[in-house]
Structure formats: structure tokens, C-alpha cells
Amino acid sequence: MAQQDEVFKKIVSHAKEYGFVFQSSEIYDGLSAVYDYGQNGVELKNNIKRYWWDAMTLLHDNIVGIDSAIFMHPTIWKASGHVDAFNDPLIDNKDSKKRYRADVLIEEAIAKIEEKIEKEVAKAKKRFGESFDEALFRETNPRVCEHKAKRDALHQRFSDAMNANDLNELRQIIIDEEIVCPISGTRNWTEVRQFNLMFSTEMGSTADGAMKVYLRPETAQGIFVNYLNVQKTGRMRLPFGIAQIGKAFRNEIVARQFIFRMREFEQMEMQFFVRPGEELKWFQTWKEWRLKWHKALGLGDEKYRYHDHEKLAHYANAATDIEFQMPFGFKEVEGIHSRTNFDLSQHEKYSGKNIKYFDPELKENYVPYVIETSIGVDRMFLSVLCSSYEEQQLEGGDTRVVLHLPAALAPVKCAVLPLVKKDGLPDKAREIVNDLKFDFATHYDEKDSIGKRYRRQDAIGTPYCITVDHQTLEDNTVTLRHRDTMEQTRVSVDDLHKLIHDSVSLNSLLRKLA
Ligand code: ATP
């Protein structure tokens, strides 16, 4: 774990050094859990959004997009349940004065027991070698069984407490499990209290009666309250979906792990409206489609897993997370939820307006059921960054840091580098840039040795470097260097466009999903 922490620290500083992510308001010592994206970060982020948007709206003729406002009528958040129930259970350590999420402390204790099980298995694997029967060992080894029984009992107690919203019991679990504050090392805990995660502000001047409004904690409600507008004006028939990308805000208390948990972040959400009774079939379909979207990036199939929810929100009848293996463990990147007709029915109730759908085939009016797919842009960004980062030892004792970004997501697709700053090579290189720049994000760089320039491009994940040398002036060929293999091939300038296009276009990624 310690080694993984080291790697993660390096990724965070790499993200800053190469213009991907900066701490917000850094010259004022920063604003906690808020981040800015730099010149390379914004391009990577835009490419992720484009990949998602096109996969939703181009590949499905029954999905359209919208862009709703961040401010919405406050009653929307009453109807959705956020005013009353969008809470985290918090507990303070009286010695360190640090605040924690009680549920996270308990989840970490469960994870520790799981680590013990995995350690036993790894040890036995080493001891028995080839003949090791892992399944049998997990079933029968007394120490593993003991840990498993402890984990299951704790898990059961925890989910009962969460389901019953029993804050005293959550505290009691923390006491009984002898969970200590990581800072002070003591068990001197306060009571557990509920804390609402929504940010609020006031609209209008106080003189004419200001209204309390919220910064939206999710983009989904903007879709729900517009579903009938879109259905009618777009002449949509069920099943159909509405996609949206936009900022969301949550006053997260345990803000850690860089851009994994932020107070201002971005979501890509799609609500898919279906006939009642068909929701579980669609839930299954979307679960598979979304995992395929992730895997098409080629970050490694083994890095994903589903986490089906045992504890369902009161309005959901199925839910799963797609988790990604971050340096700090498997973590949720996307949630897929079967939200029944809860949200739309609530809006019907609170607004007093009829928002039923008329089904022309069944000749019936009803409130559609909804499957939601909800992914955080920033968490997706982090998963791409972490799995792409590599420190490589090269032959001859040299090292390089390379980002093996999926080519379609890379901020810069190719860099054109004149070998020397004279003899007309810069002019020729500029000429190539001026041709390629209409189709690809292209960099020109003439500073420092060619080796240093290659390293700079490797560090931001540029798939191709094009080197212009004296031979270029004679036969119009250049060397094309591949980021991952560092292999260099001599190609004609006339072929560059096609060669680059085939591997960096979003199109080739989208085709994998068809
Ligand atoms: P968590 O359990 O990690 O708090 P959540 O289950 O509350 O997440 P959802 O409400 O399902 O998250 O939001 C959908 C997606 O939005 C998440 O899968 C995640 O990618 C992203 N997301 C949620 N909260 C944050 C945050 N504070 N910072 C960055 N991304 C977030």
C-alpha cells in the first residue's frame, strides 16, 4: 500500500507539473477539494466528455442531449428528497478535532478485514505453489473463515444501521470495533450527526424577499423536470433517453484523494425513460453497455468490476456501481440505477402538473420508469490518468515518464519537431503543422535537444512525434515516432494525415461500441 501511495503522490505532482490539474486559488493557499484544469487537463477532459456525449447521442437515435441551468426552483430539491435526506453521518474526534464520515470509517474497517483475508490467501499461494486450490482454501482455512464471519457480521450490522438511519448504532459500531482517529490515534468520539451536503445561496436582494436556492448536487433533476418538454418538442417515443453534462456541487466533508472527491465537480448523466415493468431489462442492458464503453478505452479489462448494491435507496429497485482500480483501491466511477417512477411522480405531486406520458401504442397515460447512468467526469479523468502513468527504465540506464493515454483522449495528438533550428527545417516543420492543425491538436516545438523534446511529449501522452531533418528537404519524408514503443519509422509527409487519423480519431473508438 505504501508503494501505491508513493505512486499516487507522483501522479498528483505530475498532473500539476505538466498542466493537467492545479489546486484552485493556489496563490491564496488553495481552496480545499476544489481544482482547476490546466492547458492539457482541459483538453483531456473535453475529449472524455466528447467520447461520452457522442457514444450517447450519435450511437443511439433515441437519446438526445440538453443543458439545464445550475439554479433551479428550490421546491425541486424538496420533491427529490435532497432537502430532507441528502445527508452524510458525521463524527468528530475530540482530540484531533478532525471530522469524519461515520459510514466511511466503518467501511474502512471492513476493508481492513478483507485485506487480512487476501494476505492469508497470498501467503498460502506462495507456500503451496502450483498445487494451490484457492477456492478450497477460501472455503476451509480456519483463519480465513474466522475473518469472513467477522466481516459478514460487521457488514450486516452496518447495513442495518444505515437502513434504519440509526446514528447511535453507527457510533456504537465505531466504539465496539475500536476504530481510532488516524490523526490522534484516540477513540474519543463525539455523537454522530447528520449533515446536509447541498450548498445554498440567495437569489434576489434581501429587500424584496430573497429566495433560498441551491447549487445543484446532481444534474439529473434538470433532466426530470424537462422530460416532457423534450418528449413533446422532439416527438420522442418510449424508450428514449436524455443526456446532460454539467457541474454539480456537494459540500463533501471527507474531501480526499485529489480529484476523486471534490466539492465542485462535473457529471455526465443520462436518464432513460421506459415503460413500467420493462425497467429491469433495461437496467441490465445499460449495465452491459456502460462497461463496454469503459473497456473500449483499453485501460485493462481487469481494472473494472461491478459492485451491486445491497442497500438500495428507497426509490430504487436495482443499482450497481462500476468500480475502477485506482492506486488507492477499487472505487466507484459510475453508478447505474433503476430509479422507478419516483422522481417524476414526486415532481408531479409537488408541482401539481400532470407530467404523464401518453403511450400511443397502449393508448394509456402513465409516469415512465427511469434507468439512470451517472458518471463523474473528474473520476473518469483520474482513472485514465492513473492507469496511463508509467515510469519506465530504458536501456542504457535512462528513464522516462510516459502517459499511455488512449490516443483518442490525448490532449495533443502529434508534435512536429525540427531537428535543428536552422537550414530551413523550422519552416518546413511549420508548413506541416499548418496542414495538420485543421484536423488534430498539433504542437510545434524547437527548444532543447530532440531527446528532451520527446520526453516532454511522452509526459503529456502525445501519441506521435514527427521529426523534420535535412533529408525531409530532399525527399519530403519525416520520422514518425510512436509514444509507447518509441519506434521510429520513415514516412512520407503526404501519408501523415492518414497514419495519424487512423489511430487518434474518436471515430475508431466509437466503432468498437457498435
Ligand atoms: P460516493 O459514494 O463516492 O460519494 P455517490 O454514490 O454519492 O458517490 P452519485 O450520487 O451516484 O455518487 O454520483 C454519480 C457519480 O458522480 C459518481 O459515480 C462519481 O463518479 C461522481 N461523483 C459523486 N460525488 C463526487 C465528488 N464529490 N467528486 C467527484 N465526483 C463525484
XYZ file of C-alpha atoms and ligand atoms in Angstrom:
545
model
C 0.000 0.000 0.000
C 2.801 2.391 0.934
C 4.288 1.938 -2.517
C 0.921 2.669 -4.118
C 0.675 5.852 -2.031
C 4.064 6.893 -3.382
C 2.924 6.293 -6.973
C -0.266 8.258 -6.365
C 1.725 11.192 -4.970
C 3.867 11.157 -8.078
C 0.797 11.147 -10.330
C -0.624 14.155 -8.472
C 2.595 16.128 -8.854
C 2.939 15.049 -12.482
C -0.597 16.353 -13.099
C 0.486 19.730 -11.788
C 3.913 19.883 -13.415
C 2.527 19.168 -16.868
C -0.512 21.459 -16.782
C -3.258 18.915 -16.165
C -4.654 19.835 -12.742
C -3.908 22.729 -10.380
C -5.167 23.350 -6.875
C -7.816 26.072 -7.036
C -6.727 29.502 -5.745
C -3.236 28.174 -5.156
C -1.579 31.567 -4.635
C -4.019 32.089 -1.741
C -3.001 28.709 -0.296
C -5.766 26.868 -2.102
C -9.421 26.090 -1.572
C -9.926 22.620 -0.219
C -11.338 19.941 -2.580
C -11.659 22.398 -5.480
C -9.400 22.086 -8.517
C -8.673 23.833 -11.812
C -7.797 22.085 -15.044
C -4.765 23.400 -16.908
C -3.919 23.568 -20.598
C -3.532 19.815 -21.039
C -6.123 18.826 -18.460
C -8.908 20.737 -20.148
C -8.190 19.019 -23.468
C -8.168 15.561 -21.887
C -11.352 16.391 -20.034
C -13.067 17.701 -23.167
C -12.087 14.546 -25.034
C -13.581 12.353 -22.298
C -16.791 14.381 -22.452
C -16.881 14.170 -26.226
C -16.418 10.387 -26.103
C -19.332 10.057 -23.686
C -21.573 12.544 -25.488
C -21.061 11.014 -28.909
C -21.486 7.473 -27.563
C -24.837 8.555 -26.129
C -26.251 10.902 -28.747
C -24.702 9.691 -32.012
C -24.880 5.953 -31.444
C -28.449 5.948 -30.112
C -31.082 7.612 -32.253
C -33.416 7.681 -29.254
C -31.088 9.704 -26.997
C -30.836 13.495 -27.146
C -28.962 15.989 -25.012
C -29.910 19.067 -23.008
C -28.105 21.700 -20.963
C -30.186 22.805 -17.993
C -29.357 25.601 -15.545
C -27.460 25.046 -12.317
C -30.021 27.049 -10.341
C -33.454 25.503 -10.201
C -36.645 26.161 -8.304
C -35.938 25.185 -4.669
C -39.049 23.006 -4.474
C -37.349 20.657 -6.920
C -34.909 19.680 -4.170
C -37.744 19.217 -1.726
C -39.506 16.904 -4.200
C -36.350 14.933 -4.974
C -35.671 14.330 -1.286
C -32.377 16.224 -1.219
C -33.502 18.861 1.304
C -34.516 16.253 3.852
C -32.305 13.286 3.112
C -29.146 14.191 1.209
C -27.069 13.784 4.317
C -23.832 12.241 5.464
C -23.455 10.902 9.021
C -20.551 12.778 10.598
C -18.481 12.147 13.689
C -15.683 14.256 15.219
C -12.631 13.142 17.125
C -12.444 15.350 20.227
C -8.648 15.220 20.439
C -7.611 15.899 16.853
C -10.777 17.998 16.173
C -10.951 16.185 12.811
C -14.301 15.354 11.264
C -15.050 12.040 9.560
C -17.895 10.310 7.800
C -19.022 7.601 10.204
C -20.012 5.293 7.334
C -16.578 5.690 5.708
C -14.778 4.836 8.977
C -16.783 1.627 9.221
C -16.324 0.777 5.531
C -12.570 1.167 6.027
C -12.695 -1.221 8.985
C -14.491 -3.768 6.778
C -11.877 -3.257 4.049
C -9.130 -3.957 6.596
C -10.653 -7.341 7.416
C -10.824 -8.077 3.684
C -7.152 -7.190 3.366
C -6.362 -9.747 6.078
C -8.196 -12.439 4.095
C -6.290 -11.556 0.936
C -2.996 -11.653 2.840
C -3.724 -15.182 4.100
C -4.567 -16.283 0.552
C -1.424 -14.692 -0.906
C 0.739 -16.327 1.773
C -0.730 -19.768 1.132
C -0.405 -19.332 -2.617
C 3.293 -18.696 -2.177
C 3.709 -21.657 0.152
C 1.829 -24.257 -1.922
C 2.814 -23.052 -5.395
C 1.260 -24.874 -8.383
C -0.845 -27.277 -6.345
C -2.739 -24.496 -4.540
C -6.528 -24.757 -4.696
C -7.581 -21.199 -3.930
C -11.338 -21.809 -3.841
C -10.963 -24.688 -1.391
C -8.576 -22.674 0.789
C -11.046 -19.774 0.950
C -13.809 -22.180 1.957
C -11.955 -24.192 4.581
C -8.983 -22.369 6.100
C -9.930 -21.641 9.737
C -8.283 -18.211 9.862
C -9.923 -17.115 6.604
C -13.285 -18.425 7.821
C -12.902 -16.545 11.066
C -12.147 -13.260 9.240
C -15.025 -13.848 6.847
C -17.501 -14.441 9.646
C -16.327 -11.254 11.360
C -16.600 -9.262 8.125
C -20.098 -10.541 7.356
C -21.374 -9.831 10.844
C -19.961 -6.315 10.789
C -21.308 -5.700 7.320
C -24.778 -6.829 8.379
C -24.754 -4.648 11.478
C -23.572 -1.666 9.434
C -26.190 -2.012 6.697
C -28.963 -2.466 9.275
C -27.860 0.753 10.973
C -27.673 2.645 7.679
C -31.062 1.365 6.527
C -32.660 2.313 9.822
C -30.822 5.645 9.827
C -29.714 4.727 13.359
C -26.975 7.214 14.233
C -26.448 5.887 17.775
C -25.846 2.417 16.413
C -23.300 3.777 13.902
C -21.425 5.355 16.782
C -21.665 2.161 18.810
C -20.137 0.183 15.922
C -17.203 2.608 15.830
C -16.729 2.157 19.592
C -17.131 -1.652 19.524
C -14.750 -2.055 16.602
C -12.220 0.095 18.464
C -11.792 2.372 15.452
C -9.242 5.095 16.189
C -8.749 8.537 14.653
C -5.864 8.270 12.151
C -4.508 11.643 13.357
C -4.723 11.489 17.166
C -4.846 7.714 17.466
C -7.578 8.012 20.132
C -11.151 6.730 20.458
C -12.520 9.938 21.907
C -15.533 10.363 19.580
C -18.495 12.760 19.583
C -22.058 11.735 18.739
C -22.901 11.062 15.083
C -24.843 13.875 13.405
C -26.479 14.259 10.004
C -25.027 16.919 7.721
C -26.725 18.113 4.510
C -24.410 18.194 1.511
C -26.144 20.897 -0.517
C -24.672 24.377 -0.920
C -27.239 27.144 -0.762
C -27.264 30.804 -1.658
C -29.809 33.574 -2.081
C -31.447 34.769 -5.245
C -32.661 38.361 -5.443
C -31.954 41.112 -2.928
C -32.981 40.681 0.672
C -35.131 43.833 0.427
C -37.600 42.233 -1.979
C -37.639 38.897 -0.212
C -34.705 36.801 -1.320
C -35.296 33.166 -2.144
C -33.009 30.439 -0.862
C -31.728 28.468 -3.834
C -29.329 25.541 -4.052
C -26.371 24.770 -6.250
C -27.495 21.503 -7.826
C -25.940 18.407 -6.221
C -26.651 16.358 -9.359
C -27.603 17.127 -12.947
C -30.376 14.517 -13.064
C -33.192 16.712 -11.745
C -32.694 19.151 -14.618
C -33.487 16.252 -16.928
C -36.549 15.089 -14.997
C -38.226 18.479 -14.937
C -37.628 18.860 -18.688
C -38.519 15.336 -19.777
C -41.954 16.250 -21.092
C -40.647 19.358 -22.919
C -38.114 17.197 -24.722
C -40.564 14.362 -25.342
C -43.134 16.684 -26.880
C -40.871 19.010 -28.874
C -38.667 16.128 -30.026
C -41.648 13.850 -30.717
C -39.883 11.141 -28.728
C -41.446 7.773 -28.052
C -40.580 5.470 -25.190
C -37.992 4.139 -24.660
C -35.887 7.278 -25.028
C -33.075 8.957 -23.159
C -31.910 12.459 -22.260
C -28.212 13.112 -21.683
C -26.590 16.019 -19.905
C -23.082 17.061 -18.904
C -22.658 19.721 -16.260
C -21.342 20.908 -12.940
C -22.627 19.597 -9.634
C -21.790 20.764 -6.111
C -21.601 18.890 -2.825
C -20.243 20.107 0.467
C -18.204 16.942 0.973
C -16.718 16.625 4.417
C -14.220 13.912 3.764
C -12.567 15.544 0.784
C -9.535 13.456 -0.027
C -7.722 11.697 -2.797
C -7.212 14.635 -5.123
C -9.959 14.962 -7.750
C -11.715 11.777 -6.606
C -13.937 13.646 -4.160
C -14.441 17.307 -4.925
C -16.846 19.989 -3.772
C -17.373 21.273 -7.312
C -17.286 18.558 -9.950
C -18.797 17.574 -13.247
C -21.238 14.802 -14.071
C -22.313 13.074 -17.260
C -25.785 11.723 -16.667
C -28.291 10.021 -18.883
C -31.853 9.248 -17.839
C -33.529 6.568 -19.933
C -37.345 6.585 -19.814
C -39.050 3.213 -20.206
C -42.420 1.527 -19.802
C -43.242 0.350 -16.271
C -42.300 -3.297 -15.963
C -39.501 -3.049 -18.521
C -37.049 -1.283 -16.239
C -35.059 -4.281 -15.035
C -34.436 -5.473 -18.572
C -33.166 -2.012 -19.488
C -31.121 -1.806 -16.293
C -29.298 -4.975 -17.327
C -28.747 -3.643 -20.852
C -27.338 -0.329 -19.651
C -25.108 -2.082 -17.145
C -23.524 -4.014 -20.015
C -23.363 -1.069 -22.435
C -21.679 1.173 -19.939
C -18.985 -1.345 -19.043
C -18.312 -1.832 -22.753
C -17.841 1.941 -23.112
C -15.215 1.887 -20.352
C -13.407 -1.187 -21.633
C -13.174 0.133 -25.204
C -10.570 2.608 -23.925
C -8.141 -0.261 -23.438
C -7.029 0.694 -19.919
C -7.169 -3.006 -18.905
C -10.322 -5.121 -18.510
C -9.145 -6.436 -15.143
C -9.289 -2.908 -13.714
C -13.115 -2.852 -13.688
C -15.682 -4.566 -11.557
C -19.363 -4.181 -10.763
C -20.462 -3.538 -7.244
C -24.145 -4.410 -6.950
C -25.857 -2.515 -4.153
C -27.372 -4.473 -1.340
C -28.649 -1.362 0.341
C -30.986 0.298 -2.132
C -32.235 3.852 -1.867
C -35.961 3.735 -1.065
C -36.889 4.713 -4.634
C -34.572 2.290 -6.463
C -35.266 -1.322 -7.388
C -31.765 -2.105 -8.684
C -28.401 -0.339 -8.529
C -24.813 -1.076 -9.348
C -21.535 0.817 -9.457
C -18.807 0.387 -11.995
C -15.636 0.461 -9.935
C -12.169 1.139 -11.250
C -8.884 0.070 -9.716
C -7.336 3.337 -8.567
C -3.945 3.357 -6.791
C -5.977 3.545 -3.551
C -8.184 0.536 -4.333
C -11.319 -0.249 -6.358
C -13.527 2.847 -6.300
C -16.842 3.925 -7.799
C -16.554 5.798 -11.078
C -20.084 5.361 -12.357
C -23.466 4.499 -10.883
C -26.284 2.788 -12.785
C -29.635 2.964 -11.054
C -33.135 1.793 -11.728
C -34.955 4.739 -10.119
C -38.518 3.506 -10.775
C -41.006 6.354 -11.324
C -40.029 8.011 -8.059
C -38.572 11.306 -9.308
C -41.214 12.006 -11.947
C -44.055 11.109 -9.567
C -42.604 13.391 -6.920
C -42.397 16.281 -9.392
C -45.971 15.628 -10.421
C -47.016 15.759 -6.787
C -45.018 18.837 -5.789
C -45.659 20.877 -8.961
C -49.321 19.923 -9.227
C -48.851 19.477 -13.005
C -49.722 16.396 -14.956
C -46.467 15.077 -16.403
C -47.685 11.707 -17.596
C -46.606 10.265 -20.907
C -49.256 9.225 -23.397
C -48.294 5.873 -24.890
C -49.787 5.804 -28.398
C -49.444 2.035 -28.697
C -51.022 1.151 -25.369
C -53.314 4.187 -25.555
C -52.576 4.816 -21.900
C -51.211 7.627 -19.781
C -48.558 6.769 -17.222
C -45.450 8.039 -15.470
C -42.428 6.394 -17.129
C -39.845 4.409 -15.189
C -36.238 5.562 -15.363
C -32.814 3.974 -15.689
C -30.022 6.386 -14.833
C -26.375 6.160 -15.795
C -24.303 8.673 -13.860
C -20.566 9.122 -14.185
C -18.220 11.742 -12.756
C -16.031 13.400 -15.394
C -13.312 14.052 -12.834
C -13.249 10.476 -11.525
C -13.114 9.254 -15.098
C -10.230 11.667 -15.716
C -8.448 10.315 -12.639
C -8.890 6.696 -13.716
C -7.481 7.477 -17.172
C -4.562 9.419 -15.714
C -3.641 6.817 -13.072
C -3.773 3.839 -15.401
C -1.792 5.649 -18.105
C 1.081 6.797 -15.919
C 4.299 4.789 -16.152
C 7.882 5.366 -15.069
C 9.973 3.354 -17.496
C 13.520 2.135 -17.152
C 15.136 2.311 -20.567
C 18.164 0.545 -21.942
C 21.402 2.296 -21.033
C 20.146 3.306 -17.565
C 17.907 6.113 -18.845
C 14.365 6.610 -17.531
C 11.259 8.292 -18.847
C 7.786 9.111 -17.555
C 5.148 8.334 -20.135
C 1.380 8.685 -20.156
C -0.072 5.855 -22.237
C -3.308 7.782 -22.751
C -5.837 6.282 -25.150
C -4.842 8.135 -28.341
C -8.342 9.491 -28.915
C -8.261 11.167 -25.483
C -4.720 12.565 -25.624
C -4.611 16.394 -25.306
C -2.078 16.690 -28.132
C -2.181 14.209 -30.993
C 1.148 14.981 -32.617
C 4.169 17.220 -32.154
C 6.225 18.472 -35.064
C 9.899 18.940 -34.194
C 12.587 20.381 -36.461
C 15.839 18.540 -35.671
C 17.771 21.835 -35.613
C 16.706 25.467 -35.524
C 18.300 26.352 -38.885
C 18.759 25.326 -42.528
C 15.066 25.848 -43.293
C 13.931 22.966 -41.049
C 11.684 25.181 -38.829
C 9.933 26.499 -41.954
C 9.262 23.018 -43.228
C 8.034 21.934 -39.790
C 5.668 24.940 -39.615
C 4.344 24.023 -43.008
C 3.468 20.529 -41.735
C 1.822 21.972 -38.605
C -0.224 24.338 -40.733
C -1.578 21.411 -42.654
C -2.253 19.039 -39.740
C -3.701 21.575 -37.313
C -7.087 21.626 -39.030
C -7.685 18.013 -38.015
C -5.515 17.313 -34.990
C -4.296 19.132 -31.901
C -0.717 19.674 -33.108
C 2.258 21.118 -31.201
C 5.343 22.774 -32.618
C 8.498 22.621 -30.502
C 12.044 23.632 -31.422
C 13.567 24.215 -27.980
C 16.208 21.890 -26.436
C 17.649 18.650 -27.716
C 15.399 16.274 -29.629
C 15.636 13.758 -26.753
C 14.310 16.310 -24.254
C 11.518 17.263 -26.616
C 10.459 13.606 -26.962
C 10.367 13.280 -23.157
C 8.156 16.358 -22.825
C 5.678 14.890 -25.288
C 5.807 11.446 -23.602
C 4.999 13.122 -20.303
C 1.745 14.583 -21.662
C 0.862 11.447 -23.611
C 1.273 12.700 -27.199
C 0.904 9.584 -29.389
C 3.129 10.814 -32.256
C 6.238 12.927 -32.715
C 7.147 13.985 -36.238
C 10.794 14.912 -36.721
C 11.840 17.085 -39.629
C 15.517 16.668 -40.658
C 17.717 17.510 -43.625
C 16.503 14.510 -45.565
C 12.952 15.918 -45.333
C 14.005 18.812 -47.567
C 15.288 16.358 -50.173
C 12.588 13.666 -50.310
C 9.662 15.006 -48.277
C 9.865 12.239 -45.640
C 9.955 12.572 -41.860
C 10.457 10.214 -38.935
C 7.274 9.280 -37.135
C 7.955 8.266 -33.534
C 5.421 6.186 -31.618
C 4.976 7.121 -27.970
C 4.521 3.658 -26.455
C 7.170 1.713 -28.365
C 9.467 4.676 -29.146
C 9.801 3.033 -32.533
C 10.630 5.413 -35.391
C 9.568 4.884 -38.964
C 10.369 6.926 -42.050
C 7.172 8.044 -43.744
C 6.169 10.445 -46.455
C 4.717 13.782 -45.351
C 1.809 13.064 -47.682
C 0.875 9.955 -45.663
C 0.969 11.629 -42.234
C -2.649 12.601 -42.163
C -3.979 9.127 -42.776
C -1.480 7.426 -40.451
C -2.332 9.698 -37.550
C -6.036 9.831 -38.199
C -6.474 6.058 -38.113
C -5.286 5.751 -34.555
C -6.251 9.032 -32.870
C -9.775 9.583 -34.094
C -12.682 9.228 -31.722
C -14.427 7.529 -34.562
C -12.352 4.351 -34.219
C -13.164 4.238 -30.507
C -16.874 4.705 -31.135
C -16.872 1.955 -33.746
C -15.789 -0.511 -31.068
C -19.127 0.140 -29.358
C -21.312 -0.535 -32.352
P -19.768 8.425 -3.347
O -20.441 7.218 -2.721
O -18.363 8.171 -3.795
O -19.944 9.677 -2.560
P -22.171 8.738 -4.812
O -22.697 7.337 -4.826
O -22.729 9.717 -3.869
O -20.564 8.703 -4.698
P -23.623 9.514 -7.120
O -24.534 10.410 -6.384
O -24.137 8.202 -7.606
O -22.273 9.299 -6.273
O -22.982 10.348 -8.323
C -22.666 9.768 -9.564
C -21.206 9.935 -9.907
O -20.774 11.277 -9.695
C -20.272 9.094 -9.071
O -20.165 7.785 -9.586
C -18.974 9.851 -9.187
O -18.282 9.486 -10.377
C -19.410 11.288 -9.307
N -19.254 11.982 -8.025
C -20.099 11.975 -6.982
N -19.637 12.749 -5.987
C -18.465 13.254 -6.413
C -17.496 14.131 -5.840
N -17.674 14.654 -4.635
N -16.390 14.447 -6.565
C -16.216 13.934 -7.798
N -17.090 13.109 -8.387
C -18.205 12.771 -7.719
